[in-house]
Amino acid sequence: MSSTNPPFNYPPTRQADQIDNYHGINVADPYRWLEDPDSEETKTWVEAQNNVTFSYLAEIPQREEIKERVTQLWNYEKYGIPFKEGNRYFYFKNNGLQNQSVLYTLTSLDGEARLLIDPNTLSEDGTVALSGLAISDDGNRMAYGISTSGSDWTEWKVRDVETGEDLSDYLQWVKFSGASWTHDHQGFFYSRYDEPQEATKLEDINYYQKLYYHKLGTPQSEDTLIYHRPDQKEWMFGGYVTEDGRYLIISVSQGTDPKNLVFYKDLQNPDSPVVELIPEFEANYSVIDNEGSVFWFQTDLDAPRGRVIAIDINNPGREHWQEVIPQAAETLEGVGVLNNQFITNYLKDARSSIKIFGLNGSFVREVELPGIGSAGGFGGKRYDT
């Protein structure tokens, strides 16, 4: 079979002499220069590629009909699941054809919603995206991250929820990090890298991530370094404040490997050390919640389909770990605590199965769903009903 379409004349792509050594193995990365979206060379390359692509698409006879039909099918209002912080509710909404959903807030479920941030207005060309969000537990402050042109680098700002105005806080060189507020609402934890060299700031591989605390109203240069490991250049740190506000949980990861370490710090004592609770990369551990010194984890340790265990940080030896919800025949997709019960989401025969357990692991009931499909969004606080 022959084609009547002419062959594509793709523009050339420069191959750089870029080689990195990982654990004694040389790995070539000749196209890393394309990771800098702001360089003139990258912009020229993208423009040339787009010319090839769109010149072909423009010749499709039914293109306009296809576009009209897809637009018609996609043009309907979409709502995100509401969540609550303090006395305020928050939710995302898309009017149908917006590139990014818009965040709204309201003080009661039957009240009038107020626009809090519209990511579509952050830039004229639509290349700036809302890439992170953390609202203080009193609902009065919102830390948010924005990224440009799909970059992993994010800049973080803080907005007053009541006025809708940004404060003076501004954080740079943040990558692969969220934010987690302390319960005094005076600041939050986040992870960042040192400012890279200007010439190759968006091309270099980033090493030595550090976990910081940012206090509201202060410059980033005064942020407090909480934890870093000069001996582990590839480690990345995710800081999370527990719902009771007592502990900072630090999840340590390497690249995309799901296995992680878990450390913690007692926030009641500013001088408390960071304690290595789970010091080996042997499994995935995700903190669910805690009751005082007892922490519940979702883990695949000795359970490839997932289970729930309890660890008392005052008695952390592995021989004292307790299994709360054992591995089931289905895969455990997620666990949350709501109304003092575990809400579990299992994947069974490619569909969701939602089961409720007591905090002691006793089965309560299975939630009846309206039909076969995927269910999610079972979020909330432990004492919510």
CSV table of C-alpha atoms in Angstrom, one decimal:
chain,number,residue,atom,x,y,z
A,1,MET,CA,0.0,0.0,0.0
A,2,SER,CA,1.4,3.4,-0.9
A,3,SER,CA,0.6,6.7,0.5
A,4,THR,CA,-0.1,9.9,-1.5
A,5,ASN,CA,1.0,12.1,1.4
A,6,PRO,CA,4.5,13.6,1.0
A,7,PRO,CA,7.1,12.6,3.6
A,8,PHE,CA,7.5,14.8,6.6
A,9,ASN,CA,10.4,17.1,6.5
A,10,TYR,CA,11.3,17.2,10.2
A,11,PRO,CA,13.6,19.9,11.3
A,12,PRO,CA,17.0,18.7,12.7
A,13,THR,CA,17.5,18.3,16.4
A,14,ARG,CA,20.9,19.1,17.8
A,15,GLN,CA,22.5,16.3,19.9
A,16,ALA,CA,24.7,17.7,22.7
A,17,ASP,CA,27.6,15.9,24.3
A,18,GLN,CA,25.9,15.5,27.6
A,19,ILE,CA,26.8,12.5,29.7
A,20,ASP,CA,26.0,11.9,33.3
A,21,ASN,CA,27.5,9.2,35.6
A,22,TYR,CA,24.9,7.3,37.8
A,23,HIS,CA,26.5,4.9,40.2
A,24,GLY,CA,29.4,4.3,37.8
A,25,ILE,CA,27.3,4.0,34.7
A,26,ASN,CA,27.6,6.7,32.0
A,27,VAL,CA,24.1,7.7,30.7
A,28,ALA,CA,23.9,9.9,27.6
A,29,ASP,CA,21.3,12.7,27.6
A,30,PRO,CA,21.9,14.6,24.3
A,31,TYR,CA,18.6,16.4,24.3
A,32,ARG,CA,18.7,17.9,27.8
A,33,TRP,CA,19.0,21.4,26.3
A,34,LEU,CA,15.3,21.1,25.3
A,35,GLU,CA,14.4,21.1,29.0
A,36,ASP,CA,15.0,24.9,29.0
A,37,PRO,CA,11.8,26.3,27.5
A,38,ASP,CA,13.0,29.8,27.7
A,39,SER,CA,16.1,29.4,25.5
A,40,GLU,CA,16.0,30.9,22.0
A,41,GLU,CA,17.2,27.5,20.6
A,42,THR,CA,14.3,25.7,22.2
A,43,LYS,CA,11.8,28.2,21.1
A,44,THR,CA,13.1,28.0,17.5
A,45,TRP,CA,12.9,24.2,17.6
A,46,VAL,CA,9.4,24.2,19.0
A,47,GLU,CA,8.2,26.6,16.3
A,48,ALA,CA,9.7,24.5,13.6
A,49,GLN,CA,8.1,21.3,15.0
A,50,ASN,CA,4.7,23.1,15.2
A,51,ASN,CA,5.0,24.2,11.6
A,52,VAL,CA,5.3,20.6,10.5
A,53,THR,CA,2.5,19.5,12.7
A,54,PHE,CA,-0.1,22.1,11.9
A,55,SER,CA,0.6,22.2,8.2
A,56,TYR,CA,-0.4,18.5,8.2
A,57,LEU,CA,-3.4,19.0,10.4
A,58,ALA,CA,-4.6,21.9,8.3
A,59,GLU,CA,-5.0,19.5,5.3
A,60,ILE,CA,-7.4,17.1,7.0
A,61,PRO,CA,-10.7,17.6,5.2
A,62,GLN,CA,-13.0,16.9,8.1
A,63,ARG,CA,-10.9,18.9,10.7
A,64,GLU,CA,-13.5,21.6,11.3
A,65,GLU,CA,-16.3,19.1,11.6
A,66,ILE,CA,-14.3,17.1,14.1
A,67,LYS,CA,-13.4,20.2,16.1
A,68,GLU,CA,-17.0,21.3,16.3
A,69,ARG,CA,-18.2,17.9,17.5
A,70,VAL,CA,-15.5,17.5,20.1
A,71,THR,CA,-16.1,21.0,21.3
A,72,GLN,CA,-19.8,20.3,21.6
A,73,LEU,CA,-19.2,17.1,23.6
A,74,TRP,CA,-16.7,18.7,25.9
A,75,ASN,CA,-18.6,22.0,26.6
A,76,TYR,CA,-20.3,21.3,29.9
A,77,GLU,CA,-19.8,22.5,33.4
A,78,LYS,CA,-17.4,20.4,35.5
A,79,TYR,CA,-17.1,20.6,39.3
A,80,GLY,CA,-14.4,19.4,41.6
A,81,ILE,CA,-15.2,17.8,45.0
A,82,PRO,CA,-15.6,20.5,47.7
A,83,PHE,CA,-13.3,20.5,50.6
A,84,LYS,CA,-13.4,22.4,53.9
A,85,GLU,CA,-10.8,24.3,55.9
A,86,GLY,CA,-11.9,26.2,59.0
A,87,ASN,CA,-15.3,27.7,58.3
A,88,ARG,CA,-14.8,27.9,54.6
A,89,TYR,CA,-15.5,25.6,51.7
A,90,PHE,CA,-13.5,25.5,48.5
A,91,TYR,CA,-14.0,23.9,45.1
A,92,PHE,CA,-12.8,24.0,41.6
A,93,LYS,CA,-15.1,24.7,38.7
A,94,ASN,CA,-14.7,24.7,34.9
A,95,ASN,CA,-17.4,26.4,32.8
A,96,GLY,CA,-16.8,23.9,30.1
A,97,LEU,CA,-14.1,25.1,27.8
A,98,GLN,CA,-11.6,26.8,30.2
A,99,ASN,CA,-8.1,25.6,29.9
A,100,GLN,CA,-7.8,25.5,33.7
A,101,SER,CA,-10.4,25.1,36.4
A,102,VAL,CA,-11.1,28.1,38.6
A,103,LEU,CA,-11.0,28.0,42.5
A,104,TYR,CA,-14.0,29.3,44.4
A,105,THR,CA,-14.7,29.7,48.1
A,106,LEU,CA,-17.9,30.1,50.1
A,107,THR,CA,-18.7,30.3,53.8
A,108,SER,CA,-21.7,27.9,53.7
A,109,LEU,CA,-22.8,25.2,51.3
A,110,ASP,CA,-25.9,27.3,50.3
A,111,GLY,CA,-24.0,30.6,50.2
A,112,GLU,CA,-22.8,32.6,47.3
A,113,ALA,CA,-19.5,31.4,45.8
A,114,ARG,CA,-16.6,33.9,45.4
A,115,LEU,CA,-13.8,33.5,42.9
A,116,LEU,CA,-10.5,33.0,44.7
A,117,ILE,CA,-8.0,32.4,41.9
A,118,ASP,CA,-8.5,32.0,38.2
A,119,PRO,CA,-5.3,30.4,36.7
A,120,ASN,CA,-6.4,31.3,33.2
A,121,THR,CA,-5.7,35.0,34.0
A,122,LEU,CA,-2.1,34.4,35.3
A,123,SER,CA,-0.7,35.0,31.8
A,124,GLU,CA,-1.9,36.4,28.5
A,125,ASP,CA,-0.8,33.3,26.5
A,126,GLY,CA,-2.1,30.7,29.0
A,127,THR,CA,1.3,29.2,29.7
A,128,VAL,CA,1.2,29.8,33.5
A,129,ALA,CA,-0.5,27.0,35.4
A,130,LEU,CA,-1.6,26.5,39.0
A,131,SER,CA,0.6,23.7,40.1
A,132,GLY,CA,0.2,23.5,43.9
A,133,LEU,CA,-2.2,24.5,46.6
A,134,ALA,CA,-2.2,24.5,50.4
A,135,ILE,CA,-4.8,26.2,52.6
A,136,SER,CA,-4.2,26.8,56.3
A,137,ASP,CA,-6.5,24.8,58.5
A,138,ASP,CA,-8.3,28.0,59.6
A,139,GLY,CA,-9.2,28.7,56.0
A,140,ASN,CA,-7.7,32.2,56.0
A,141,ARG,CA,-4.5,31.8,54.0
A,142,MET,CA,-3.7,30.0,50.8
A,143,ALA,CA,-0.2,29.1,49.6
A,144,TYR,CA,-0.2,28.4,45.9
A,145,GLY,CA,2.5,27.4,43.4
A,146,ILE,CA,2.6,28.4,39.7
A,147,SER,CA,4.7,27.1,36.9
A,148,THR,CA,5.4,28.3,33.4
A,149,SER,CA,5.4,26.4,30.1
A,150,GLY,CA,5.1,23.1,31.8
A,151,SER,CA,8.2,23.5,33.8
A,152,ASP,CA,8.7,21.5,37.1
A,153,TRP,CA,10.0,24.7,38.7
A,154,THR,CA,7.4,26.4,40.7
A,155,GLU,CA,7.1,29.8,42.4
A,156,TRP,CA,5.0,30.0,45.5
A,157,LYS,CA,2.9,32.9,46.8
A,158,VAL,CA,0.4,33.4,49.6
A,159,ARG,CA,-3.1,34.8,49.2
A,160,ASP,CA,-5.4,36.2,51.9
A,161,VAL,CA,-8.6,34.3,51.4
A,162,GLU,CA,-10.8,37.0,52.8
A,163,THR,CA,-9.5,39.8,50.6
A,164,GLY,CA,-8.3,37.8,47.6
A,165,GLU,CA,-5.1,39.8,47.7
A,166,ASP,CA,-1.6,38.3,47.6
A,167,LEU,CA,0.8,38.9,50.6
A,168,SER,CA,4.4,39.8,50.2
A,169,ASP,CA,5.6,36.2,50.5
A,170,TYR,CA,7.4,34.9,47.4
A,171,LEU,CA,9.4,31.6,47.1
A,172,GLN,CA,11.6,30.4,44.3
A,173,TRP,CA,13.5,27.3,43.2
A,174,VAL,CA,10.8,25.0,44.4
A,175,LYS,CA,10.5,21.7,42.6
A,176,PHE,CA,8.7,18.4,43.4
A,177,SER,CA,7.2,19.9,46.5
A,178,GLY,CA,3.9,20.9,48.0
A,179,ALA,CA,3.4,22.9,51.2
A,180,SER,CA,2.0,22.1,54.6
A,181,TRP,CA,0.9,24.7,57.2
A,182,THR,CA,1.6,24.7,60.9
A,183,HIS,CA,-1.5,24.9,63.0
A,184,ASP,CA,-0.6,28.3,64.4
A,185,HIS,CA,-1.1,29.5,60.8
A,186,GLN,CA,2.1,31.4,60.9
A,187,GLY,CA,3.9,29.5,58.1
A,188,PHE,CA,4.4,26.3,56.2
A,189,PHE,CA,7.0,23.6,55.3
A,190,TYR,CA,8.2,23.1,51.7
A,191,SER,CA,11.2,21.7,49.9
A,192,ARG,CA,13.5,23.5,47.5
A,193,TYR,CA,16.9,23.3,45.8
A,194,ASP,CA,19.7,25.8,45.9
A,195,GLU,CA,19.5,28.4,43.2
A,196,PRO,CA,21.2,26.8,40.2
A,197,GLN,CA,23.9,28.4,38.0
A,198,GLU,CA,22.4,31.0,35.7
A,199,ALA,CA,23.8,29.7,32.5
A,200,THR,CA,22.3,26.2,32.9
A,201,LYS,CA,19.6,26.8,35.5
A,202,LEU,CA,16.9,24.8,33.8
A,203,GLU,CA,19.1,22.2,32.2
A,204,ASP,CA,21.1,20.8,35.1
A,205,ILE,CA,20.0,17.8,37.1
A,206,ASN,CA,19.0,18.9,40.6
A,207,TYR,CA,20.6,17.4,43.6
A,208,TYR,CA,20.5,18.0,47.4
A,209,GLN,CA,16.9,19.0,48.0
A,210,LYS,CA,16.3,20.7,51.3
A,211,LEU,CA,13.2,20.9,53.6
A,212,TYR,CA,12.5,24.4,54.9
A,213,TYR,CA,10.0,26.3,57.1
A,214,HIS,CA,8.7,29.6,55.7
A,215,LYS,CA,7.3,32.1,58.2
A,216,LEU,CA,4.7,34.5,56.8
A,217,GLY,CA,5.9,38.0,56.2
A,218,THR,CA,9.6,37.2,56.0
A,219,PRO,CA,11.9,36.9,52.9
A,220,GLN,CA,12.8,33.5,51.6
A,221,SER,CA,16.4,34.1,52.6
A,222,GLU,CA,15.3,33.9,56.3
A,223,ASP,CA,13.6,30.5,55.9
A,224,THR,CA,14.6,27.9,58.5
A,225,LEU,CA,16.4,24.8,57.2
A,226,ILE,CA,14.6,21.8,58.8
A,227,TYR,CA,16.4,18.9,57.2
A,228,HIS,CA,18.8,18.0,54.5
A,229,ARG,CA,21.3,15.2,53.8
A,230,PRO,CA,24.6,16.3,52.2
A,231,ASP,CA,25.6,12.7,52.0
A,232,GLN,CA,22.5,11.8,49.9
A,233,LYS,CA,22.3,14.0,46.8
A,234,GLU,CA,19.3,12.2,45.2
A,235,TRP,CA,17.0,12.2,48.3
A,236,MET,CA,13.8,14.3,48.1
A,237,PHE,CA,11.8,15.4,51.1
A,238,GLY,CA,8.0,15.8,51.5
A,239,GLY,CA,6.9,17.5,54.7
A,240,TYR,CA,3.5,17.0,56.1
A,241,VAL,CA,2.0,18.3,59.3
A,242,THR,CA,-0.3,15.8,61.1
A,243,GLU,CA,-4.0,16.7,61.5
A,244,ASP,CA,-3.4,17.2,65.3
A,245,GLY,CA,-0.6,19.7,64.5
A,246,ARG,CA,1.8,17.9,66.7
A,247,TYR,CA,4.2,16.2,64.3
A,248,LEU,CA,6.0,16.9,61.0
A,249,ILE,CA,6.1,13.8,58.9
A,250,ILE,CA,9.0,13.7,56.4
A,251,SER,CA,8.7,11.2,53.5
A,252,VAL,CA,12.0,10.6,51.8
A,253,SER,CA,12.0,9.3,48.2
A,254,GLN,CA,14.5,8.8,45.4
A,255,GLY,CA,13.3,9.6,41.9
A,256,THR,CA,10.1,7.8,40.9
A,257,ASP,CA,10.8,4.7,43.1
A,258,PRO,CA,7.6,4.1,45.2
A,259,LYS,CA,9.7,2.9,48.1
A,260,ASN,CA,10.3,5.6,50.7
A,261,LEU,CA,11.6,6.3,54.2
A,262,VAL,CA,9.6,8.0,57.0
A,263,PHE,CA,11.1,10.4,59.5
A,264,TYR,CA,9.4,12.7,61.9
A,265,LYS,CA,9.9,15.8,64.1
A,266,ASP,CA,8.0,16.8,67.2
A,267,LEU,CA,6.7,20.3,66.6
A,268,GLN,CA,5.9,20.9,70.2
A,269,ASN,CA,9.7,21.2,70.8
A,270,PRO,CA,11.4,23.5,68.3
A,271,ASP,CA,14.8,21.9,69.1
A,272,SER,CA,13.6,18.4,68.7
A,273,PRO,CA,15.6,16.2,66.4
A,274,VAL,CA,14.4,14.6,63.2
A,275,VAL,CA,13.9,10.9,64.1
A,276,GLU,CA,14.3,8.1,61.5
A,277,LEU,CA,11.2,6.0,62.1
A,278,ILE,CA,11.5,3.9,58.9
A,279,PRO,CA,15.2,4.1,57.7
A,280,GLU,CA,15.3,1.6,54.9
A,281,PHE,CA,14.0,1.7,51.3
A,282,GLU,CA,12.1,-1.6,51.5
A,283,ALA,CA,8.4,-0.6,50.8
A,284,ASN,CA,6.0,2.2,50.3
A,285,TYR,CA,4.6,3.8,53.5
A,286,SER,CA,1.9,6.5,53.3
A,287,VAL,CA,0.8,8.1,56.6
A,288,ILE,CA,-3.0,8.0,57.1
A,289,ASP,CA,-3.4,9.6,60.5
A,290,ASN,CA,-2.4,9.3,64.1
A,291,GLU,CA,-3.8,8.9,67.5
A,292,GLY,CA,-1.2,10.5,69.8
A,293,SER,CA,2.0,8.5,69.3
A,294,VAL,CA,0.3,5.8,67.3
A,295,PHE,CA,0.5,6.3,63.5
A,296,TRP,CA,-1.5,4.4,60.9
A,297,PHE,CA,0.2,3.7,57.5
A,298,GLN,CA,-0.9,2.3,54.3
A,299,THR,CA,1.9,0.0,53.1
A,300,ASP,CA,2.8,-2.7,50.6
A,301,LEU,CA,5.3,-4.2,53.0
A,302,ASP,CA,4.8,-8.0,52.8
A,303,ALA,CA,1.5,-7.1,51.1
A,304,PRO,CA,1.7,-6.2,47.4
A,305,ARG,CA,-2.0,-5.4,47.3
A,306,GLY,CA,-1.7,-3.2,50.3
A,307,ARG,CA,-2.7,-3.2,54.0
A,308,VAL,CA,-2.9,-0.9,57.0
A,309,ILE,CA,-0.5,-1.1,59.9
A,310,ALA,CA,0.0,0.8,63.2
A,311,ILE,CA,3.3,2.0,64.6
A,312,ASP,CA,3.8,3.5,68.0
A,313,ILE,CA,6.7,6.0,67.8
A,314,ASN,CA,7.3,5.5,71.5
A,315,ASN,CA,7.8,1.8,70.9
A,316,PRO,CA,8.9,1.7,67.2
A,317,GLY,CA,10.6,-1.7,67.0
A,318,ARG,CA,9.3,-3.8,64.1
A,319,GLU,CA,8.3,-6.5,66.5
A,320,HIS,CA,5.7,-4.1,67.9
A,321,TRP,CA,4.1,-3.1,64.7
A,322,GLN,CA,0.5,-4.1,64.5
A,323,GLU,CA,-1.6,-5.1,61.4
A,324,VAL,CA,-4.9,-3.2,61.5
A,325,ILE,CA,-6.5,-4.0,58.1
A,326,PRO,CA,-4.9,-7.1,56.5
A,327,GLN,CA,-4.2,-7.5,52.8
A,328,ALA,CA,-7.4,-8.4,50.9
A,329,ALA,CA,-8.0,-10.1,47.6
A,330,GLU,CA,-8.5,-6.7,46.0
A,331,THR,CA,-5.9,-4.0,45.6
A,332,LEU,CA,-6.0,-1.2,48.3
A,333,GLU,CA,-6.0,2.0,46.3
A,334,GLY,CA,-6.3,4.5,49.2
A,335,VAL,CA,-7.3,5.0,52.8
A,336,GLY,CA,-8.6,8.0,54.8
A,337,VAL,CA,-10.0,8.6,58.2
A,338,LEU,CA,-13.4,10.3,58.4
A,339,ASN,CA,-15.8,10.3,61.3
A,340,ASN,CA,-13.3,8.2,63.3
A,341,GLN,CA,-13.5,5.4,60.7
A,342,PHE,CA,-11.2,4.2,58.0
A,343,ILE,CA,-12.6,4.8,54.5
A,344,THR,CA,-10.9,2.4,52.1
A,345,ASN,CA,-11.0,2.4,48.4
A,346,TYR,CA,-10.3,-1.0,46.8
A,347,LEU,CA,-9.9,-1.9,43.1
A,348,LYS,CA,-12.0,-5.0,42.4
A,349,ASP,CA,-12.4,-6.4,38.8
A,350,ALA,CA,-11.4,-2.9,37.4
A,351,ARG,CA,-14.0,-1.1,39.5
A,352,SER,CA,-14.1,0.7,42.8
A,353,SER,CA,-15.2,-1.0,46.0
A,354,ILE,CA,-15.5,1.3,49.1
A,355,LYS,CA,-15.4,-0.3,52.5
A,356,ILE,CA,-15.6,1.2,56.0
A,357,PHE,CA,-13.6,-0.1,59.0
A,358,GLY,CA,-13.4,0.9,62.6
A,359,LEU,CA,-10.1,2.3,63.9
A,360,ASN,CA,-9.4,-1.2,65.4
A,361,GLY,CA,-9.7,-2.7,62.0
A,362,SER,CA,-13.2,-4.2,62.4
A,363,PHE,CA,-15.3,-4.3,59.2
A,364,VAL,CA,-18.3,-2.0,59.4
A,365,ARG,CA,-19.9,-2.1,56.0
A,366,GLU,CA,-19.4,-1.7,52.2
A,367,VAL,CA,-20.7,1.5,50.6
A,368,GLU,CA,-23.3,0.9,48.0
A,369,LEU,CA,-22.3,2.7,44.8
A,370,PRO,CA,-24.8,3.7,42.1
A,371,GLY,CA,-23.2,1.5,39.5
A,372,ILE,CA,-20.0,0.0,38.2
A,373,GLY,CA,-17.2,2.5,37.8
A,374,SER,CA,-14.5,4.4,39.6
A,375,ALA,CA,-15.1,6.3,42.8
A,376,GLY,CA,-12.8,8.7,44.6
A,377,GLY,CA,-12.7,11.9,46.6
A,378,PHE,CA,-13.3,10.5,50.0
A,379,GLY,CA,-11.5,13.3,51.8
A,380,GLY,CA,-12.1,15.2,55.0
A,381,LYS,CA,-10.9,15.5,58.6
A,382,ARG,CA,-11.0,12.8,61.2
A,383,TYR,CA,-13.8,14.3,63.2
A,384,ASP,CA,-15.9,15.3,60.2
A,385,THR,CA,-19.3,13.6,60.0
